[in-house]
Amino acid sequence: MSAESYYSRIIDGKFLAQQIEDEVRSGVKELKNSHGVIPGLATILVGGDPASKMYVHLKHKACERVGIRAEDYLLPAEASQEDLFSLIDSLNRDINVHAILLQLPLPKHISPQAAMEAITSTKDADGFHPYNMGKLMIGNEGLVPCTPHGVIRVLEEYNVSVKGKNVVIIGHSNVVGKPMAAMFLNRNATVSVCHVFTDNLKKYTLGADILVVAAGVKYLIKADMVKEGVVIFDVGITKEENGVYGDVDFENVIKKASLLTPVPGGVGPITIAMLMKHVLMCAGK
Ligand code: GUN
């Protein structure tokens, strides 16, 4: 494969994220000039998980870049559900906080479903509230989860049509797999959702025109599992001492894929940029 062909197949997540951030920065300026409003995001982290801390830090850096005001709330791992709900309640009522992001995962004694429901649906930057999820299911997309939204944005950006395509999603989480499936169905794709209990995964992946992998299993997808020309989004992250790895065996799969997101530098930065877009939406743009 020529170098040109190799690089043209790699989706540049950082570049696209910058483009989305530019749009958000303009929106923030407009909102400030027209209504005197500065969008505000409150992030909540319960406990000190290093990976979660890093993700929250990256979200704050993105806020800084686009002009969103960010508040950082850190609760100890032992905080009770009542402590968390009381904080969420005060942020729900704070008119300077337009969006709330509760970093997942939560400690085992706190129900993520109850926590997501506690955040008022209009401040739900993650799109995890049952009201927003329900709207997504009936084809009325408003605040939707950031990673699936980012995937759709990439497809639009690269002029990949979705209608009638065979889409295979690996992973059926509430954060990625399920909302992703709904977004593709809303665009008239034929969608298969596979997961850890799926028998003969390869049978599904070989039929995929578009493949979204969010399993968290290093190099789960090998070159012999995909067809020529497939478009692949690698949402998986496995951290090891010597690096960060995706769910796709990148160096071999790139020879067959027409487009593929790298790890790192693919879906990750786009997800954060979409979060910035959602904060702006919450603030009224
Ligand atoms: N943890 C892993 N992914 C996410 C996400 O998209 N949003 C939140 N809030 N927590 C996460």
PDB file of C-alpha atoms and ligand atoms in Angstrom:
ATOM      1  CA  MET A   1       0.000   0.000   0.000  1.00  0.00           C
ATOM      2  CA  SER A   2       1.346   3.459  -0.880  1.00  0.00           C
ATOM      3  CA  ALA A   3       1.934   5.904   1.959  1.00  0.00           C
ATOM      4  CA  GLU A   4      -0.743   8.169   0.476  1.00  0.00           C
ATOM      5  CA  SER A   5      -3.328   5.400   0.435  1.00  0.00           C
ATOM      6  CA  TYR A   6      -2.372   4.332   3.972  1.00  0.00           C
ATOM      7  CA  TYR A   7      -2.811   7.787   5.483  1.00  0.00           C
ATOM      8  CA  SER A   8      -5.965   8.634   3.550  1.00  0.00           C
ATOM      9  CA  ARG A   9      -7.682   5.690   5.239  1.00  0.00           C
ATOM     10  CA  ILE A  10      -7.004   6.950   8.747  1.00  0.00           C
ATOM     11  CA  ILE A  11      -9.709   9.176  10.208  1.00  0.00           C
ATOM     12  CA  ASP A  12      -7.963  12.169  11.808  1.00  0.00           C
ATOM     13  CA  GLY A  13      -9.950  12.551  15.024  1.00  0.00           C
ATOM     14  CA  LYS A  14      -7.842  15.394  16.346  1.00  0.00           C
ATOM     15  CA  PHE A  15      -8.328  17.472  13.210  1.00  0.00           C
ATOM     16  CA  LEU A  16     -12.087  16.947  13.142  1.00  0.00           C
ATOM     17  CA  ALA A  17     -12.299  17.681  16.883  1.00  0.00           C
ATOM     18  CA  GLN A  18     -10.553  21.014  16.260  1.00  0.00           C
ATOM     19  CA  GLN A  19     -13.070  21.812  13.547  1.00  0.00           C
ATOM     20  CA  ILE A  20     -15.991  21.035  15.903  1.00  0.00           C
ATOM     21  CA  GLU A  21     -14.354  23.075  18.661  1.00  0.00           C
ATOM     22  CA  ASP A  22     -14.029  26.022  16.237  1.00  0.00           C
ATOM     23  CA  GLU A  23     -17.784  25.827  15.630  1.00  0.00           C
ATOM     24  CA  VAL A  24     -18.460  25.718  19.367  1.00  0.00           C
ATOM     25  CA  ARG A  25     -16.104  28.661  20.027  1.00  0.00           C
ATOM     26  CA  SER A  26     -18.059  30.767  17.505  1.00  0.00           C
ATOM     27  CA  GLY A  27     -21.340  29.668  19.080  1.00  0.00           C
ATOM     28  CA  VAL A  28     -20.105  30.600  22.544  1.00  0.00           C
ATOM     29  CA  LYS A  29     -19.110  34.073  21.300  1.00  0.00           C
ATOM     30  CA  GLU A  30     -22.483  34.561  19.598  1.00  0.00           C
ATOM     31  CA  LEU A  31     -24.379  33.544  22.718  1.00  0.00           C
ATOM     32  CA  LYS A  32     -22.323  35.922  24.819  1.00  0.00           C
ATOM     33  CA  ASN A  33     -22.801  38.825  22.401  1.00  0.00           C
ATOM     34  CA  SER A  34     -26.517  38.275  21.808  1.00  0.00           C
ATOM     35  CA  HIS A  35     -27.707  37.213  25.264  1.00  0.00           C
ATOM     36  CA  GLY A  36     -24.785  37.918  27.613  1.00  0.00           C
ATOM     37  CA  VAL A  37     -24.733  34.220  28.464  1.00  0.00           C
ATOM     38  CA  ILE A  38     -21.529  32.262  29.088  1.00  0.00           C
ATOM     39  CA  PRO A  39     -22.226  28.525  28.865  1.00  0.00           C
ATOM     40  CA  GLY A  40     -21.327  26.691  32.056  1.00  0.00           C
ATOM     41  CA  LEU A  41     -20.531  23.017  32.539  1.00  0.00           C
ATOM     42  CA  ALA A  42     -20.326  21.353  35.947  1.00  0.00           C
ATOM     43  CA  THR A  43     -18.438  18.063  36.045  1.00  0.00           C
ATOM     44  CA  ILE A  44     -18.843  15.632  38.929  1.00  0.00           C
ATOM     45  CA  LEU A  45     -16.376  12.898  39.714  1.00  0.00           C
ATOM     46  CA  VAL A  46     -17.058  10.468  42.548  1.00  0.00           C
ATOM     47  CA  GLY A  47     -13.836   8.849  43.790  1.00  0.00           C
ATOM     48  CA  GLY A  48     -10.331   9.188  42.437  1.00  0.00           C
ATOM     49  CA  ASP A  49     -10.101   6.640  39.620  1.00  0.00           C
ATOM     50  CA  PRO A  50      -7.033   7.837  37.640  1.00  0.00           C
ATOM     51  CA  ALA A  51      -8.546   7.180  34.188  1.00  0.00           C
ATOM     52  CA  SER A  52     -11.762   9.036  35.095  1.00  0.00           C
ATOM     53  CA  LYS A  53      -9.714  11.909  36.538  1.00  0.00           C
ATOM     54  CA  MET A  54      -7.812  12.131  33.264  1.00  0.00           C
ATOM     55  CA  TYR A  55     -11.032  12.172  31.201  1.00  0.00           C
ATOM     56  CA  VAL A  56     -12.507  14.940  33.362  1.00  0.00           C
ATOM     57  CA  HIS A  57      -9.257  16.885  33.049  1.00  0.00           C
ATOM     58  CA  LEU A  58      -9.409  16.594  29.233  1.00  0.00           C
ATOM     59  CA  LYS A  59     -13.006  17.857  29.269  1.00  0.00           C
ATOM     60  CA  HIS A  60     -11.974  20.896  31.333  1.00  0.00           C
ATOM     61  CA  LYS A  61      -9.112  21.655  28.932  1.00  0.00           C
ATOM     62  CA  ALA A  62     -11.583  21.525  26.033  1.00  0.00           C
ATOM     63  CA  CYS A  63     -13.904  23.945  27.894  1.00  0.00           C
ATOM     64  CA  GLU A  64     -10.983  26.347  28.274  1.00  0.00           C
ATOM     65  CA  ARG A  65     -10.215  26.168  24.557  1.00  0.00           C
ATOM     66  CA  VAL A  66     -13.781  27.005  23.468  1.00  0.00           C
ATOM     67  CA  GLY A  67     -14.674  29.539  26.166  1.00  0.00           C
ATOM     68  CA  ILE A  68     -17.045  27.426  28.234  1.00  0.00           C
ATOM     69  CA  ARG A  69     -16.956  28.105  31.985  1.00  0.00           C
ATOM     70  CA  ALA A  70     -16.266  24.861  33.825  1.00  0.00           C
ATOM     71  CA  GLU A  71     -16.808  23.909  37.461  1.00  0.00           C
ATOM     72  CA  ASP A  72     -15.208  20.813  38.905  1.00  0.00           C
ATOM     73  CA  TYR A  73     -16.870  18.839  41.725  1.00  0.00           C
ATOM     74  CA  LEU A  74     -15.006  15.981  43.326  1.00  0.00           C
ATOM     75  CA  LEU A  75     -16.774  13.742  45.848  1.00  0.00           C
ATOM     76  CA  PRO A  76     -14.944  11.087  47.869  1.00  0.00           C
ATOM     77  CA  ALA A  77     -15.479   7.437  46.873  1.00  0.00           C
ATOM     78  CA  GLU A  78     -17.414   6.891  50.124  1.00  0.00           C
ATOM     79  CA  ALA A  79     -19.905   9.701  49.362  1.00  0.00           C
ATOM     80  CA  SER A  80     -23.481   8.489  49.741  1.00  0.00           C
ATOM     81  CA  GLN A  81     -26.099   8.542  47.015  1.00  0.00           C
ATOM     82  CA  GLU A  82     -27.828  11.290  49.031  1.00  0.00           C
ATOM     83  CA  ASP A  83     -24.630  13.405  49.004  1.00  0.00           C
ATOM     84  CA  LEU A  84     -24.428  13.063  45.234  1.00  0.00           C
ATOM     85  CA  PHE A  85     -28.124  13.761  44.683  1.00  0.00           C
ATOM     86  CA  SER A  86     -27.958  16.819  46.888  1.00  0.00           C
ATOM     87  CA  LEU A  87     -25.078  18.198  44.775  1.00  0.00           C
ATOM     88  CA  ILE A  88     -26.935  17.376  41.550  1.00  0.00           C
ATOM     89  CA  ASP A  89     -30.048  19.076  42.928  1.00  0.00           C
ATOM     90  CA  SER A  90     -28.168  22.303  43.679  1.00  0.00           C
ATOM     91  CA  LEU A  91     -26.564  22.254  40.196  1.00  0.00           C
ATOM     92  CA  ASN A  92     -29.970  21.607  38.604  1.00  0.00           C
ATOM     93  CA  ARG A  93     -31.196  24.820  40.238  1.00  0.00           C
ATOM     94  CA  ASP A  94     -28.082  26.924  39.494  1.00  0.00           C
ATOM     95  CA  ILE A  95     -28.892  29.239  36.561  1.00  0.00           C
ATOM     96  CA  ASN A  96     -25.194  29.662  35.729  1.00  0.00           C
ATOM     97  CA  VAL A  97     -24.783  25.925  35.214  1.00  0.00           C
ATOM     98  CA  HIS A  98     -26.282  24.971  31.859  1.00  0.00           C
ATOM     99  CA  ALA A  99     -24.950  21.429  31.650  1.00  0.00           C
ATOM    100  CA  ILE A 100     -23.939  18.710  34.091  1.00  0.00           C
ATOM    101  CA  LEU A 101     -21.609  15.808  33.422  1.00  0.00           C
ATOM    102  CA  LEU A 102     -21.401  12.987  35.922  1.00  0.00           C
ATOM    103  CA  GLN A 103     -18.309  10.960  35.067  1.00  0.00           C
ATOM    104  CA  LEU A 104     -18.873   7.190  34.934  1.00  0.00           C
ATOM    105  CA  PRO A 105     -18.290   4.645  36.330  1.00  0.00           C
ATOM    106  CA  LEU A 106     -19.700   5.372  39.788  1.00  0.00           C
ATOM    107  CA  PRO A 107     -18.824   3.478  42.965  1.00  0.00           C
ATOM    108  CA  LYS A 108     -20.910   0.298  43.320  1.00  0.00           C
ATOM    109  CA  HIS A 109     -23.179   1.694  46.061  1.00  0.00           C
ATOM    110  CA  ILE A 110     -24.545   4.408  43.763  1.00  0.00           C
ATOM    111  CA  SER A 111     -27.060   3.538  41.052  1.00  0.00           C
ATOM    112  CA  PRO A 112     -25.975   5.077  37.735  1.00  0.00           C
ATOM    113  CA  GLN A 113     -29.563   4.899  36.426  1.00  0.00           C
ATOM    114  CA  ALA A 114     -30.913   6.835  39.414  1.00  0.00           C
ATOM    115  CA  ALA A 115     -28.068   9.360  39.127  1.00  0.00           C
ATOM    116  CA  MET A 116     -28.702   9.930  35.428  1.00  0.00           C
ATOM    117  CA  GLU A 117     -32.379  10.461  36.148  1.00  0.00           C
ATOM    118  CA  ALA A 118     -31.521  12.969  38.894  1.00  0.00           C
ATOM    119  CA  ILE A 119     -29.817  15.308  36.404  1.00  0.00           C
ATOM    120  CA  THR A 120     -32.466  17.524  34.866  1.00  0.00           C
ATOM    121  CA  SER A 121     -32.991  16.439  31.257  1.00  0.00           C
ATOM    122  CA  THR A 122     -32.270  19.911  29.817  1.00  0.00           C
ATOM    123  CA  LYS A 123     -28.815  19.949  31.489  1.00  0.00           C
ATOM    124  CA  ASP A 124     -27.998  16.388  30.420  1.00  0.00           C
ATOM    125  CA  ALA A 125     -24.847  17.021  28.347  1.00  0.00           C
ATOM    126  CA  ASP A 126     -24.231  13.276  28.057  1.00  0.00           C
ATOM    127  CA  GLY A 127     -27.709  12.463  26.751  1.00  0.00           C
ATOM    128  CA  PHE A 128     -28.079   9.658  29.292  1.00  0.00           C
ATOM    129  CA  HIS A 129     -31.351  10.780  30.918  1.00  0.00           C
ATOM    130  CA  PRO A 130     -34.250   8.399  30.171  1.00  0.00           C
ATOM    131  CA  TYR A 131     -36.205  11.289  28.625  1.00  0.00           C
ATOM    132  CA  ASN A 132     -33.407  12.064  26.160  1.00  0.00           C
ATOM    133  CA  MET A 133     -32.790   8.352  25.513  1.00  0.00           C
ATOM    134  CA  GLY A 134     -36.523   7.899  24.904  1.00  0.00           C
ATOM    135  CA  LYS A 135     -36.582  10.779  22.432  1.00  0.00           C
ATOM    136  CA  LEU A 136     -33.642   9.223  20.624  1.00  0.00           C
ATOM    137  CA  MET A 137     -35.509   5.901  20.410  1.00  0.00           C
ATOM    138  CA  ILE A 138     -38.508   7.518  18.695  1.00  0.00           C
ATOM    139  CA  GLY A 139     -36.321   9.372  16.208  1.00  0.00           C
ATOM    140  CA  ASN A 140     -36.437  12.806  17.845  1.00  0.00           C
ATOM    141  CA  GLU A 141     -32.739  13.316  18.504  1.00  0.00           C
ATOM    142  CA  GLY A 142     -31.843  16.174  20.839  1.00  0.00           C
ATOM    143  CA  LEU A 143     -29.226  15.607  23.509  1.00  0.00           C
ATOM    144  CA  VAL A 144     -27.768  12.240  22.532  1.00  0.00           C
ATOM    145  CA  PRO A 145     -24.708  10.429  23.919  1.00  0.00           C
ATOM    146  CA  CYS A 146     -21.449  12.031  22.770  1.00  0.00           C
ATOM    147  CA  THR A 147     -19.577   9.078  21.274  1.00  0.00           C
ATOM    148  CA  PRO A 148     -22.404   7.896  18.980  1.00  0.00           C
ATOM    149  CA  HIS A 149     -23.050  11.514  18.001  1.00  0.00           C
ATOM    150  CA  GLY A 150     -19.363  11.842  17.110  1.00  0.00           C
ATOM    151  CA  VAL A 151     -19.508   8.713  14.938  1.00  0.00           C
ATOM    152  CA  ILE A 152     -22.458  10.137  12.993  1.00  0.00           C
ATOM    153  CA  ARG A 153     -20.615  13.444  12.572  1.00  0.00           C
ATOM    154  CA  VAL A 154     -17.558  11.651  11.139  1.00  0.00           C
ATOM    155  CA  LEU A 155     -19.738   9.758   8.655  1.00  0.00           C
ATOM    156  CA  GLU A 156     -21.290  13.046   7.517  1.00  0.00           C
ATOM    157  CA  GLU A 157     -17.881  14.687   7.298  1.00  0.00           C
ATOM    158  CA  TYR A 158     -16.484  11.859   5.144  1.00  0.00           C
ATOM    159  CA  ASN A 159     -19.669  11.620   3.028  1.00  0.00           C
ATOM    160  CA  VAL A 160     -20.339   8.012   3.990  1.00  0.00           C
ATOM    161  CA  SER A 161     -24.004   7.230   3.373  1.00  0.00           C
ATOM    162  CA  VAL A 162     -25.776   5.144   5.996  1.00  0.00           C
ATOM    163  CA  LYS A 163     -29.192   4.386   4.472  1.00  0.00           C
ATOM    164  CA  GLY A 164     -29.544   0.685   3.662  1.00  0.00           C
ATOM    165  CA  LYS A 165     -26.025  -0.125   4.862  1.00  0.00           C
ATOM    166  CA  ASN A 166     -25.228  -3.107   7.055  1.00  0.00           C
ATOM    167  CA  VAL A 167     -24.047  -1.675  10.343  1.00  0.00           C
ATOM    168  CA  VAL A 168     -22.569  -3.945  12.987  1.00  0.00           C
ATOM    169  CA  ILE A 169     -22.058  -2.625  16.512  1.00  0.00           C
ATOM    170  CA  ILE A 170     -20.043  -4.599  19.039  1.00  0.00           C
ATOM    171  CA  GLY A 171     -20.997  -3.767  22.617  1.00  0.00           C
ATOM    172  CA  HIS A 172     -24.494  -3.107  23.953  1.00  0.00           C
ATOM    173  CA  SER A 173     -23.766  -0.516  26.633  1.00  0.00           C
ATOM    174  CA  ASN A 174     -26.066   2.403  27.418  1.00  0.00           C
ATOM    175  CA  VAL A 175     -23.153   4.776  26.705  1.00  0.00           C
ATOM    176  CA  VAL A 176     -22.267   3.600  23.185  1.00  0.00           C
ATOM    177  CA  GLY A 177     -23.901   0.455  21.757  1.00  0.00           C
ATOM    178  CA  LYS A 178     -27.600   1.042  22.385  1.00  0.00           C
ATOM    179  CA  PRO A 179     -27.752   4.754  21.476  1.00  0.00           C
ATOM    180  CA  MET A 180     -25.493   4.077  18.473  1.00  0.00           C
ATOM    181  CA  ALA A 181     -27.920   1.424  17.223  1.00  0.00           C
ATOM    182  CA  ALA A 182     -30.836   3.850  17.588  1.00  0.00           C
ATOM    183  CA  MET A 183     -28.984   6.572  15.670  1.00  0.00           C
ATOM    184  CA  PHE A 184     -28.236   4.212  12.786  1.00  0.00           C
ATOM    185  CA  LEU A 185     -31.835   2.922  12.744  1.00  0.00           C
ATOM    186  CA  ASN A 186     -33.051   6.524  12.654  1.00  0.00           C
ATOM    187  CA  ARG A 187     -30.952   6.840   9.466  1.00  0.00           C
ATOM    188  CA  ASN A 188     -32.412   3.668   7.926  1.00  0.00           C
ATOM    189  CA  ALA A 189     -29.405   1.389   8.236  1.00  0.00           C
ATOM    190  CA  THR A 190     -29.786  -2.342   8.906  1.00  0.00           C
ATOM    191  CA  VAL A 191     -28.313  -2.762  12.364  1.00  0.00           C
ATOM    192  CA  SER A 192     -26.902  -5.777  14.205  1.00  0.00           C
ATOM    193  CA  VAL A 193     -25.832  -5.346  17.814  1.00  0.00           C
ATOM    194  CA  CYS A 194     -23.323  -7.950  19.014  1.00  0.00           C
ATOM    195  CA  HIS A 195     -21.924  -8.355  22.532  1.00  0.00           C
ATOM    196  CA  VAL A 196     -19.997 -10.696  24.799  1.00  0.00           C
ATOM    197  CA  PHE A 197     -22.635 -13.411  24.479  1.00  0.00           C
ATOM    198  CA  THR A 198     -22.810 -13.282  20.682  1.00  0.00           C
ATOM    199  CA  ASP A 199     -22.058 -16.618  19.089  1.00  0.00           C
ATOM    200  CA  ASN A 200     -19.758 -16.507  16.033  1.00  0.00           C
ATOM    201  CA  LEU A 201     -18.934 -12.808  16.001  1.00  0.00           C
ATOM    202  CA  LYS A 202     -17.079 -13.135  12.705  1.00  0.00           C
ATOM    203  CA  LYS A 203     -20.299 -14.148  10.935  1.00  0.00           C
ATOM    204  CA  TYR A 204     -21.625 -10.664  11.714  1.00  0.00           C
ATOM    205  CA  THR A 205     -18.468  -8.596  11.257  1.00  0.00           C
ATOM    206  CA  LEU A 206     -17.824 -10.054   7.791  1.00  0.00           C
ATOM    207  CA  GLY A 207     -21.126  -8.596   6.589  1.00  0.00           C
ATOM    208  CA  ALA A 208     -20.476  -5.104   7.961  1.00  0.00           C
ATOM    209  CA  ASP A 209     -20.269  -2.052   5.696  1.00  0.00           C
ATOM    210  CA  ILE A 210     -19.830   0.038   8.843  1.00  0.00           C
ATOM    211  CA  LEU A 211     -18.431  -1.485  12.026  1.00  0.00           C
ATOM    212  CA  VAL A 212     -18.437   0.196  15.449  1.00  0.00           C
ATOM    213  CA  VAL A 213     -16.384  -1.676  18.024  1.00  0.00           C
ATOM    214  CA  ALA A 214     -16.813  -0.806  21.688  1.00  0.00           C
ATOM    215  CA  ALA A 215     -15.847  -4.022  23.450  1.00  0.00           C
ATOM    216  CA  GLY A 216     -12.723  -2.940  25.344  1.00  0.00           C
ATOM    217  CA  VAL A 217     -10.855  -6.033  24.155  1.00  0.00           C
ATOM    218  CA  LYS A 218      -7.425  -5.311  22.661  1.00  0.00           C
ATOM    219  CA  TYR A 219      -7.215  -6.293  18.964  1.00  0.00           C
ATOM    220  CA  LEU A 220     -10.548  -8.145  19.031  1.00  0.00           C
ATOM    221  CA  ILE A 221     -11.057  -7.342  15.340  1.00  0.00           C
ATOM    222  CA  LYS A 222      -8.552  -9.000  13.014  1.00  0.00           C
ATOM    223  CA  ALA A 223      -8.157  -8.514   9.269  1.00  0.00           C
ATOM    224  CA  ASP A 224      -9.859 -11.838   8.425  1.00  0.00           C
ATOM    225  CA  MET A 225     -13.008 -10.693  10.242  1.00  0.00           C
ATOM    226  CA  VAL A 226     -13.829  -7.755   7.958  1.00  0.00           C
ATOM    227  CA  LYS A 227     -14.596  -7.248   4.306  1.00  0.00           C
ATOM    228  CA  GLU A 228     -12.708  -5.050   1.866  1.00  0.00           C
ATOM    229  CA  GLY A 229     -13.784  -1.389   2.040  1.00  0.00           C
ATOM    230  CA  VAL A 230     -15.386  -1.483   5.492  1.00  0.00           C
ATOM    231  CA  VAL A 231     -15.581   1.751   7.536  1.00  0.00           C
ATOM    232  CA  ILE A 232     -14.530   1.098  11.141  1.00  0.00           C
ATOM    233  CA  PHE A 233     -14.872   3.094  14.354  1.00  0.00           C
ATOM    234  CA  ASP A 234     -12.654   1.799  17.129  1.00  0.00           C
ATOM    235  CA  VAL A 235     -14.155   2.929  20.429  1.00  0.00           C
ATOM    236  CA  GLY A 236     -12.186   0.531  22.627  1.00  0.00           C
ATOM    237  CA  ILE A 237      -9.353   1.564  24.906  1.00  0.00           C
ATOM    238  CA  THR A 238      -7.025  -0.852  26.651  1.00  0.00           C
ATOM    239  CA  LYS A 239      -4.233   0.740  28.673  1.00  0.00           C
ATOM    240  CA  GLU A 240      -1.034  -1.211  29.175  1.00  0.00           C
ATOM    241  CA  GLU A 241       2.344  -0.180  30.562  1.00  0.00           C
ATOM    242  CA  ASN A 242       3.795   0.403  27.116  1.00  0.00           C
ATOM    243  CA  GLY A 243       0.834   2.106  25.470  1.00  0.00           C
ATOM    244  CA  VAL A 244      -2.849   2.459  24.688  1.00  0.00           C
ATOM    245  CA  TYR A 245      -4.547  -0.019  22.364  1.00  0.00           C
ATOM    246  CA  GLY A 246      -7.842  -0.173  20.548  1.00  0.00           C
ATOM    247  CA  ASP A 247     -10.204  -3.050  19.804  1.00  0.00           C
ATOM    248  CA  VAL A 248      -8.920  -3.266  16.222  1.00  0.00           C
ATOM    249  CA  ASP A 249      -5.657  -4.822  15.057  1.00  0.00           C
ATOM    250  CA  PHE A 250      -4.900  -1.548  13.305  1.00  0.00           C
ATOM    251  CA  GLU A 251      -1.805  -2.360  11.219  1.00  0.00           C
ATOM    252  CA  ASN A 252      -3.439  -5.366   9.549  1.00  0.00           C
ATOM    253  CA  VAL A 253      -7.031  -4.158   9.351  1.00  0.00           C
ATOM    254  CA  ILE A 254      -6.006  -0.845   7.717  1.00  0.00           C
ATOM    255  CA  LYS A 255      -5.051  -2.847   4.603  1.00  0.00           C
ATOM    256  CA  LYS A 256      -8.725  -3.749   4.078  1.00  0.00           C
ATOM    257  CA  ALA A 257     -10.669  -0.848   5.608  1.00  0.00           C
ATOM    258  CA  SER A 258     -11.551   2.207   3.529  1.00  0.00           C
ATOM    259  CA  LEU A 259     -11.692   4.312   6.702  1.00  0.00           C
ATOM    260  CA  LEU A 260     -10.557   3.503  10.223  1.00  0.00           C
ATOM    261  CA  THR A 261     -10.227   5.503  13.444  1.00  0.00           C
ATOM    262  CA  PRO A 262      -6.899   5.128  15.245  1.00  0.00           C
ATOM    263  CA  VAL A 263      -6.439   4.712  19.005  1.00  0.00           C
ATOM    264  CA  PRO A 264      -5.426   7.159  20.360  1.00  0.00           C
ATOM    265  CA  GLY A 265      -6.390  10.172  18.239  1.00  0.00           C
ATOM    266  CA  GLY A 266      -9.633   8.863  16.755  1.00  0.00           C
ATOM    267  CA  VAL A 267     -12.984   8.684  18.487  1.00  0.00           C
ATOM    268  CA  GLY A 268     -11.671  10.068  21.817  1.00  0.00           C
ATOM    269  CA  PRO A 269     -11.057  13.720  20.841  1.00  0.00           C
ATOM    270  CA  ILE A 270     -14.255  13.778  18.765  1.00  0.00           C
ATOM    271  CA  THR A 271     -16.304  12.591  21.758  1.00  0.00           C
ATOM    272  CA  ILE A 272     -14.975  15.460  23.877  1.00  0.00           C
ATOM    273  CA  ALA A 273     -15.648  17.974  21.103  1.00  0.00           C
ATOM    274  CA  MET A 274     -19.236  16.693  20.834  1.00  0.00           C
ATOM    275  CA  LEU A 275     -19.617  17.202  24.581  1.00  0.00           C
ATOM    276  CA  MET A 276     -18.672  20.863  24.056  1.00  0.00           C
ATOM    277  CA  LYS A 277     -21.375  21.069  21.372  1.00  0.00           C
ATOM    278  CA  HIS A 278     -23.901  19.630  23.793  1.00  0.00           C
ATOM    279  CA  VAL A 279     -23.016  22.164  26.507  1.00  0.00           C
ATOM    280  CA  LEU A 280     -23.676  24.897  23.976  1.00  0.00           C
ATOM    281  CA  MET A 281     -27.024  23.250  23.115  1.00  0.00           C
ATOM    282  CA  CYS A 282     -27.906  23.136  26.815  1.00  0.00           C
ATOM    283  CA  ALA A 283     -27.100  26.851  27.056  1.00  0.00           C
ATOM    284  CA  GLY A 284     -29.592  27.558  24.281  1.00  0.00           C
ATOM    285  CA  LYS A 285     -27.667  27.369  20.973  1.00  0.00           C
TER     286      LYS A 285
HETATM  287  N1  GUN B   1     -17.294   7.233  31.169  1.00  0.00           N
HETATM  288  C1  GUN B   1     -16.914   6.663  30.010  1.00  0.00           C
HETATM  289  N2  GUN B   1     -17.492   7.286  28.961  1.00  0.00           N
HETATM  290  C2  GUN B   1     -18.253   8.281  29.479  1.00  0.00           C
HETATM  291  C3  GUN B   1     -19.094   9.272  28.887  1.00  0.00           C
HETATM  292  O1  GUN B   1     -19.271   9.378  27.678  1.00  0.00           O
HETATM  293  N3  GUN B   1     -19.689  10.115  29.767  1.00  0.00           N
HETATM  294  C4  GUN B   1     -19.527  10.007  31.115  1.00  0.00           C
HETATM  295  N4  GUN B   1     -20.177  10.859  31.891  1.00  0.00           N
HETATM  296  N5  GUN B   1     -18.753   9.102  31.682  1.00  0.00           N
HETATM  297  C5  GUN B   1     -18.125   8.242  30.868  1.00  0.00           C
END
